[in-house]
PDB file of C-alpha atoms in Angstrom:
ATOM      1  CA  ALA D   1     -15.217 -14.170 -28.963  1.00  0.00           C
ATOM      2  CA  LEU D   2     -13.466 -11.298 -27.270  1.00  0.00           C
ATOM      3  CA  PRO D   3     -10.507 -12.208 -25.067  1.00  0.00           C
ATOM      4  CA  ILE D   4     -11.114 -11.496 -21.388  1.00  0.00           C
ATOM      5  CA  SER D   5      -8.238 -11.035 -18.990  1.00  0.00           C
ATOM      6  CA  ASN D   6      -8.128 -11.988 -15.319  1.00  0.00           C
ATOM      7  CA  LYS D   7     -10.141  -9.529 -13.276  1.00  0.00           C
ATOM      8  CA  GLU D   8     -10.662  -9.066  -9.575  1.00  0.00           C
ATOM      9  CA  LEU D   9     -14.316  -9.449  -8.636  1.00  0.00           C
ATOM     10  CA  ALA D  10     -15.836  -7.943  -5.502  1.00  0.00           C
ATOM     11  CA  ILE D  11     -17.578 -10.082  -2.914  1.00  0.00           C
ATOM     12  CA  GLU D  12     -20.824  -8.398  -1.894  1.00  0.00           C
ATOM     13  CA  ARG D  13     -21.747 -10.702   0.968  1.00  0.00           C
ATOM     14  CA  CYS D  14     -21.909 -14.231   2.315  1.00  0.00           C
ATOM     15  CA  PHE D  15     -25.429 -15.509   2.846  1.00  0.00           C
ATOM     16  CA  GLY D  16     -24.707 -19.004   4.093  1.00  0.00           C
ATOM     17  CA  MET D  17     -21.971 -20.966   5.842  1.00  0.00           C
ATOM     18  CA  LEU D  18     -22.439 -24.725   5.966  1.00  0.00           C
ATOM     19  CA  LEU D  19     -20.595 -27.547   7.725  1.00  0.00           C
ATOM     20  CA  SER D  20     -20.552 -31.329   7.636  1.00  0.00           C
ATOM     21  CA  PRO D  21     -18.292 -33.951   9.164  1.00  0.00           C
ATOM     22  CA  GLY D  22     -16.555 -36.018   6.479  1.00  0.00           C
ATOM     23  CA  ARG D  23     -15.597 -35.347   2.878  1.00  0.00           C
ATOM     24  CA  ASN D  24     -17.241 -35.927  -0.488  1.00  0.00           C
ATOM     25  CA  VAL D  25     -20.524 -35.115   1.246  1.00  0.00           C
ATOM     26  CA  LYS D  26     -23.839 -34.477  -0.505  1.00  0.00           C
ATOM     27  CA  ASN D  27     -25.432 -31.017  -0.388  1.00  0.00           C
ATOM     28  CA  SER D  28     -28.239 -32.507   1.704  1.00  0.00           C
ATOM     29  CA  ASP D  29     -25.658 -33.494   4.380  1.00  0.00           C
ATOM     30  CA  MET D  30     -24.452 -29.903   4.815  1.00  0.00           C
ATOM     31  CA  HIS D  31     -25.842 -27.990   7.819  1.00  0.00           C
ATOM     32  CA  LEU D  32     -26.307 -24.233   7.995  1.00  0.00           C
ATOM     33  CA  LEU D  33     -24.267 -22.565  10.740  1.00  0.00           C
ATOM     34  CA  ASP D  34     -24.986 -19.443  12.731  1.00  0.00           C
ATOM     35  CA  MET D  35     -22.752 -16.745  11.262  1.00  0.00           C
ATOM     36  CA  GLU D  36     -21.024 -14.630  13.895  1.00  0.00           C
ATOM     37  CA  SER D  37     -19.401 -12.126  11.559  1.00  0.00           C
ATOM     38  CA  MET D  38     -18.466 -11.503   7.944  1.00  0.00           C
ATOM     39  CA  GLY D  39     -16.606  -8.818   6.049  1.00  0.00           C
ATOM     40  CA  LYS D  40     -13.391  -7.757   4.401  1.00  0.00           C
ATOM     41  CA  SER D  41     -10.075  -7.987   6.206  1.00  0.00           C
ATOM     42  CA  ALA D  42      -8.306  -4.766   7.221  1.00  0.00           C
ATOM     43  CA  ASP D  43      -6.147  -4.794   4.061  1.00  0.00           C
ATOM     44  CA  GLY D  44      -9.160  -5.634   1.858  1.00  0.00           C
ATOM     45  CA  ARG D  45      -7.449  -8.681   0.331  1.00  0.00           C
ATOM     46  CA  ALA D  46      -9.562 -11.318   2.089  1.00  0.00           C
ATOM     47  CA  TYR D  47     -13.174 -11.871   3.096  1.00  0.00           C
ATOM     48  CA  ILE D  48     -13.459 -13.294   6.594  1.00  0.00           C
ATOM     49  CA  ILE D  49     -16.460 -15.317   7.763  1.00  0.00           C
ATOM     50  CA  THR D  50     -16.865 -16.651  11.291  1.00  0.00           C
ATOM     51  CA  GLY D  51     -19.502 -19.201  12.209  1.00  0.00           C
ATOM     52  CA  MET D  52     -20.391 -21.416  15.159  1.00  0.00           C
ATOM     53  CA  TRP D  53     -22.133 -24.727  15.588  1.00  0.00           C
ATOM     54  CA  ASN D  54     -23.947 -26.251  18.548  1.00  0.00           C
ATOM     55  CA  PRO D  55     -21.499 -28.714  20.148  1.00  0.00           C
ATOM     56  CA  ASN D  56     -24.446 -30.712  21.515  1.00  0.00           C
ATOM     57  CA  ALA D  57     -25.881 -31.380  18.053  1.00  0.00           C
ATOM     58  CA  GLN D  58     -25.674 -35.089  17.177  1.00  0.00           C
ATOM     59  CA  THR D  59     -24.917 -34.125  13.565  1.00  0.00           C
ATOM     60  CA  PHE D  60     -21.485 -32.775  14.541  1.00  0.00           C
ATOM     61  CA  GLN D  61     -20.535 -35.538  16.998  1.00  0.00           C
ATOM     62  CA  ALA D  62     -17.333 -36.459  15.117  1.00  0.00           C
ATOM     63  CA  LEU D  63     -16.222 -32.812  15.338  1.00  0.00           C
ATOM     64  CA  ASN D  64     -17.052 -32.485  19.035  1.00  0.00           C
ATOM     65  CA  GLU D  65     -15.247 -35.441  20.556  1.00  0.00           C
ATOM     66  CA  GLU D  66     -11.544 -36.112  20.896  1.00  0.00           C
ATOM     67  CA  THR D  67     -10.021 -37.651  17.782  1.00  0.00           C
ATOM     68  CA  PRO D  68      -8.393 -41.024  18.599  1.00  0.00           C
ATOM     69  CA  LYS D  69      -4.681 -41.143  17.733  1.00  0.00           C
ATOM     70  CA  ASP D  70      -5.244 -43.778  15.016  1.00  0.00           C
ATOM     71  CA  LYS D  71      -8.233 -42.091  13.364  1.00  0.00           C
ATOM     72  CA  ARG D  72      -8.529 -39.474  10.610  1.00  0.00           C
ATOM     73  CA  VAL D  73     -11.450 -37.054  10.742  1.00  0.00           C
ATOM     74  CA  TYR D  74     -12.428 -34.745   7.901  1.00  0.00           C
ATOM     75  CA  MET D  75     -14.800 -31.841   7.741  1.00  0.00           C
ATOM     76  CA  THR D  76     -16.337 -30.005   4.819  1.00  0.00           C
ATOM     77  CA  VAL D  77     -17.057 -26.283   5.008  1.00  0.00           C
ATOM     78  CA  ALA D  78     -18.977 -24.389   2.336  1.00  0.00           C
ATOM     79  CA  VAL D  79     -19.826 -20.710   1.961  1.00  0.00           C
ATOM     80  CA  ASP D  80     -22.367 -19.254  -0.441  1.00  0.00           C
ATOM     81  CA  MET D  81     -21.127 -15.912  -1.754  1.00  0.00           C
ATOM     82  CA  VAL D  82     -22.789 -13.146  -3.723  1.00  0.00           C
ATOM     83  CA  ILE D  83     -20.192 -11.746  -6.134  1.00  0.00           C
ATOM     84  CA  THR D  84     -20.610  -8.482  -8.008  1.00  0.00           C
ATOM     85  CA  GLU D  85     -21.314  -9.045 -11.716  1.00  0.00           C
ATOM     86  CA  VAL D  86     -22.004 -12.791 -11.294  1.00  0.00           C
ATOM     87  CA  VAL D  87     -25.650 -13.737 -11.887  1.00  0.00           C
ATOM     88  CA  GLU D  88     -25.976 -16.600  -9.380  1.00  0.00           C
ATOM     89  CA  PRO D  89     -24.448 -17.033  -5.904  1.00  0.00           C
ATOM     90  CA  VAL D  90     -21.235 -19.092  -5.895  1.00  0.00           C
ATOM     91  CA  ARG D  91     -20.562 -21.916  -3.409  1.00  0.00           C
ATOM     92  CA  PHE D  92     -16.940 -22.277  -2.287  1.00  0.00           C
ATOM     93  CA  LEU D  93     -16.256 -25.650  -0.661  1.00  0.00           C
ATOM     94  CA  VAL D  94     -13.234 -26.836   1.323  1.00  0.00           C
ATOM     95  CA  GLU D  95     -12.574 -30.306   2.694  1.00  0.00           C
ATOM     96  CA  THR D  96      -9.875 -30.592   5.324  1.00  0.00           C
ATOM     97  CA  LEU D  97      -8.391 -33.050   7.790  1.00  0.00           C
ATOM     98  CA  VAL D  98      -9.052 -32.063  11.410  1.00  0.00           C
ATOM     99  CA  ARG D  99      -8.008 -33.265  14.831  1.00  0.00           C
ATOM    100  CA  VAL D 100     -10.111 -32.578  17.923  1.00  0.00           C
ATOM    101  CA  TYR D 101      -8.042 -32.310  21.104  1.00  0.00           C
ATOM    102  CA  PRO D 102      -9.221 -32.768  24.689  1.00  0.00           C
ATOM    103  CA  ALA D 103     -10.617 -29.595  26.270  1.00  0.00           C
ATOM    104  CA  ASN D 104      -7.766 -29.489  28.814  1.00  0.00           C
ATOM    105  CA  GLU D 105      -5.042 -29.345  26.119  1.00  0.00           C
ATOM    106  CA  ARG D 106      -4.382 -25.720  25.276  1.00  0.00           C
ATOM    107  CA  PHE D 107      -1.220 -26.008  23.134  1.00  0.00           C
ATOM    108  CA  TRP D 108      -3.255 -26.055  19.929  1.00  0.00           C
ATOM    109  CA  TYR D 109      -4.248 -22.427  20.402  1.00  0.00           C
ATOM    110  CA  PHE D 110      -0.652 -21.223  20.083  1.00  0.00           C
ATOM    111  CA  SER D 111       0.327 -23.432  17.157  1.00  0.00           C
ATOM    112  CA  ARG D 112      -2.787 -22.808  15.100  1.00  0.00           C
ATOM    113  CA  LYS D 113      -2.006 -22.381  11.394  1.00  0.00           C
ATOM    114  CA  SER D 114      -4.048 -20.443   8.898  1.00  0.00           C
ATOM    115  CA  PHE D 115      -5.462 -22.336   5.956  1.00  0.00           C
ATOM    116  CA  ASN D 116      -5.546 -20.752   2.509  1.00  0.00           C
ATOM    117  CA  GLU D 117      -7.076 -22.174  -0.624  1.00  0.00           C
ATOM    118  CA  THR D 118      -7.008 -20.672  -4.098  1.00  0.00           C
ATOM    119  CA  PHE D 119     -10.077 -21.061  -6.282  1.00  0.00           C
ATOM    120  CA  TYR D 120     -10.284 -20.661 -10.047  1.00  0.00           C
ATOM    121  CA  LEU D 121     -13.623 -19.340 -11.237  1.00  0.00           C
ATOM    122  CA  LYS D 122     -14.293 -19.614 -14.965  1.00  0.00           C
ATOM    123  CA  LEU D 123     -17.034 -17.292 -16.184  1.00  0.00           C
ATOM    124  CA  LYS D 124     -18.767 -16.499 -19.442  1.00  0.00           C
ATOM    125  CA  GLN D 125     -20.635 -13.341 -20.327  1.00  0.00           C
ATOM    126  CA  SER D 126     -24.341 -13.798 -19.741  1.00  0.00           C
ATOM    127  CA  GLU D 127     -26.654 -13.750 -22.743  1.00  0.00           C
ATOM    128  CA  GLY D 128     -29.587 -12.803 -20.504  1.00  0.00           C
ATOM    129  CA  LYS D 129     -31.579  -9.675 -21.267  1.00  0.00           C
ATOM    130  CA  GLY D 130     -33.009  -7.155 -18.847  1.00  0.00           C
ATOM    131  CA  HIS D 131     -30.068  -6.790 -16.457  1.00  0.00           C
ATOM    132  CA  ALA D 132     -30.290  -3.764 -14.173  1.00  0.00           C
ATOM    133  CA  ASN D 133     -27.626  -1.740 -15.961  1.00  0.00           C
ATOM    134  CA  ALA D 134     -26.853  -2.522 -19.583  1.00  0.00           C
ATOM    135  CA  GLY D 135     -23.359  -1.045 -19.091  1.00  0.00           C
ATOM    136  CA  ASP D 136     -22.430  -3.649 -16.464  1.00  0.00           C
ATOM    137  CA  ALA D 137     -20.853  -6.883 -17.643  1.00  0.00           C
ATOM    138  CA  ILE D 138     -22.837  -9.776 -16.166  1.00  0.00           C
ATOM    139  CA  TYR D 139     -21.323 -13.255 -15.996  1.00  0.00           C
ATOM    140  CA  GLU D 140     -22.451 -16.839 -15.454  1.00  0.00           C
ATOM    141  CA  VAL D 141     -20.333 -19.510 -13.784  1.00  0.00           C
ATOM    142  CA  VAL D 142     -18.846 -22.080 -16.159  1.00  0.00           C
ATOM    143  CA  SER D 143     -16.735 -23.843 -13.519  1.00  0.00           C
ATOM    144  CA  LEU D 144     -15.206 -23.401 -10.082  1.00  0.00           C
ATOM    145  CA  GLN D 145     -12.168 -25.401  -9.064  1.00  0.00           C
ATOM    146  CA  ARG D 146     -10.015 -25.538  -5.942  1.00  0.00           C
ATOM    147  CA  GLU D 147      -6.308 -25.297  -6.681  1.00  0.00           C
ATOM    148  CA  SER D 148      -5.540 -28.376  -4.549  1.00  0.00           C
ATOM    149  CA  LYS D 149      -8.093 -30.466  -6.492  1.00  0.00           C
ATOM    150  CA  TRP D 150      -6.792 -29.059  -9.766  1.00  0.00           C
ATOM    151  CA  GLU D 151      -3.198 -29.929  -8.846  1.00  0.00           C
ATOM    152  CA  GLU D 152      -4.307 -33.515  -8.187  1.00  0.00           C
ATOM    153  CA  ALA D 153      -5.900 -33.657 -11.646  1.00  0.00           C
ATOM    154  CA  THR D 154      -3.230 -31.852 -13.705  1.00  0.00           C
ATOM    155  CA  GLY D 155      -0.052 -32.343 -11.695  1.00  0.00           C
ATOM    156  CA  SER D 156       0.576 -28.625 -11.136  1.00  0.00           C
ATOM    157  CA  PRO D 157      -1.373 -25.381 -10.821  1.00  0.00           C
ATOM    158  CA  THR D 158      -0.008 -24.066 -14.107  1.00  0.00           C
ATOM    159  CA  GLY D 159       0.691 -27.383 -15.789  1.00  0.00           C
ATOM    160  CA  GLY D 160       0.337 -28.106 -19.465  1.00  0.00           C
ATOM    161  CA  ALA D 161      -3.130 -28.246 -20.920  1.00  0.00           C
ATOM    162  CA  GLY D 162      -4.925 -27.182 -17.751  1.00  0.00           C
ATOM    163  CA  PRO D 163      -8.453 -25.816 -18.057  1.00  0.00           C
ATOM    164  CA  LEU D 164      -7.454 -22.175 -17.503  1.00  0.00           C
ATOM    165  CA  SER D 165      -6.046 -19.533 -19.784  1.00  0.00           C
ATOM    166  CA  PRO D 166      -5.812 -15.843 -18.894  1.00  0.00           C
ATOM    167  CA  GLN D 167      -7.588 -14.921 -22.129  1.00  0.00           C
ATOM    168  CA  GLU D 168     -10.803 -16.742 -21.274  1.00  0.00           C
ATOM    169  CA  ASP D 169     -10.905 -16.953 -17.508  1.00  0.00           C
ATOM    170  CA  LYS D 170     -11.294 -14.770 -14.475  1.00  0.00           C
ATOM    171  CA  GLU D 171      -9.669 -15.663 -11.214  1.00  0.00           C
ATOM    172  CA  ILE D 172     -10.851 -15.116  -7.711  1.00  0.00           C
ATOM    173  CA  GLY D 173      -7.837 -15.111  -5.426  1.00  0.00           C
ATOM    174  CA  ARG D 174      -7.634 -16.518  -1.948  1.00  0.00           C
ATOM    175  CA  ALA D 175     -10.820 -17.354  -0.173  1.00  0.00           C
TER     176      ALA D 175
END
């Protein structure tokens, strides 16, 4: 096999943004959101997707009412992305702890923190015939792993006998 180095892959578009209260949710529990906008950031280093949900929907009740002080509420967000040179769309999934504040508390707006997650996408060259341009390398997904999940499993993002090596993997940076 030929060694393949890390390579930046281009995101063509997002065709679905999904949300569910909770974590470790099944695909069938995810709900499609209305996408407000999508596209590359000004510096081209990020792809930004904005979506909205109906606050009256019973499905999202836990995300629409104030979180009691003694309770932990999680939400799962997924985006389905079309990536240049990758045969199938790729679903990126993030689970995060959230707190819903009363509508009259505005302090949260000023202290809002951005959330970044690094994903490792392992690809293999596709054996499929009949791709549009024989000169283009076409890949299939072998695995996709969130750095935070990987750190839980291996102890560190670069630790020991982790599943990644620059010779065989491609990395998609921050999502």
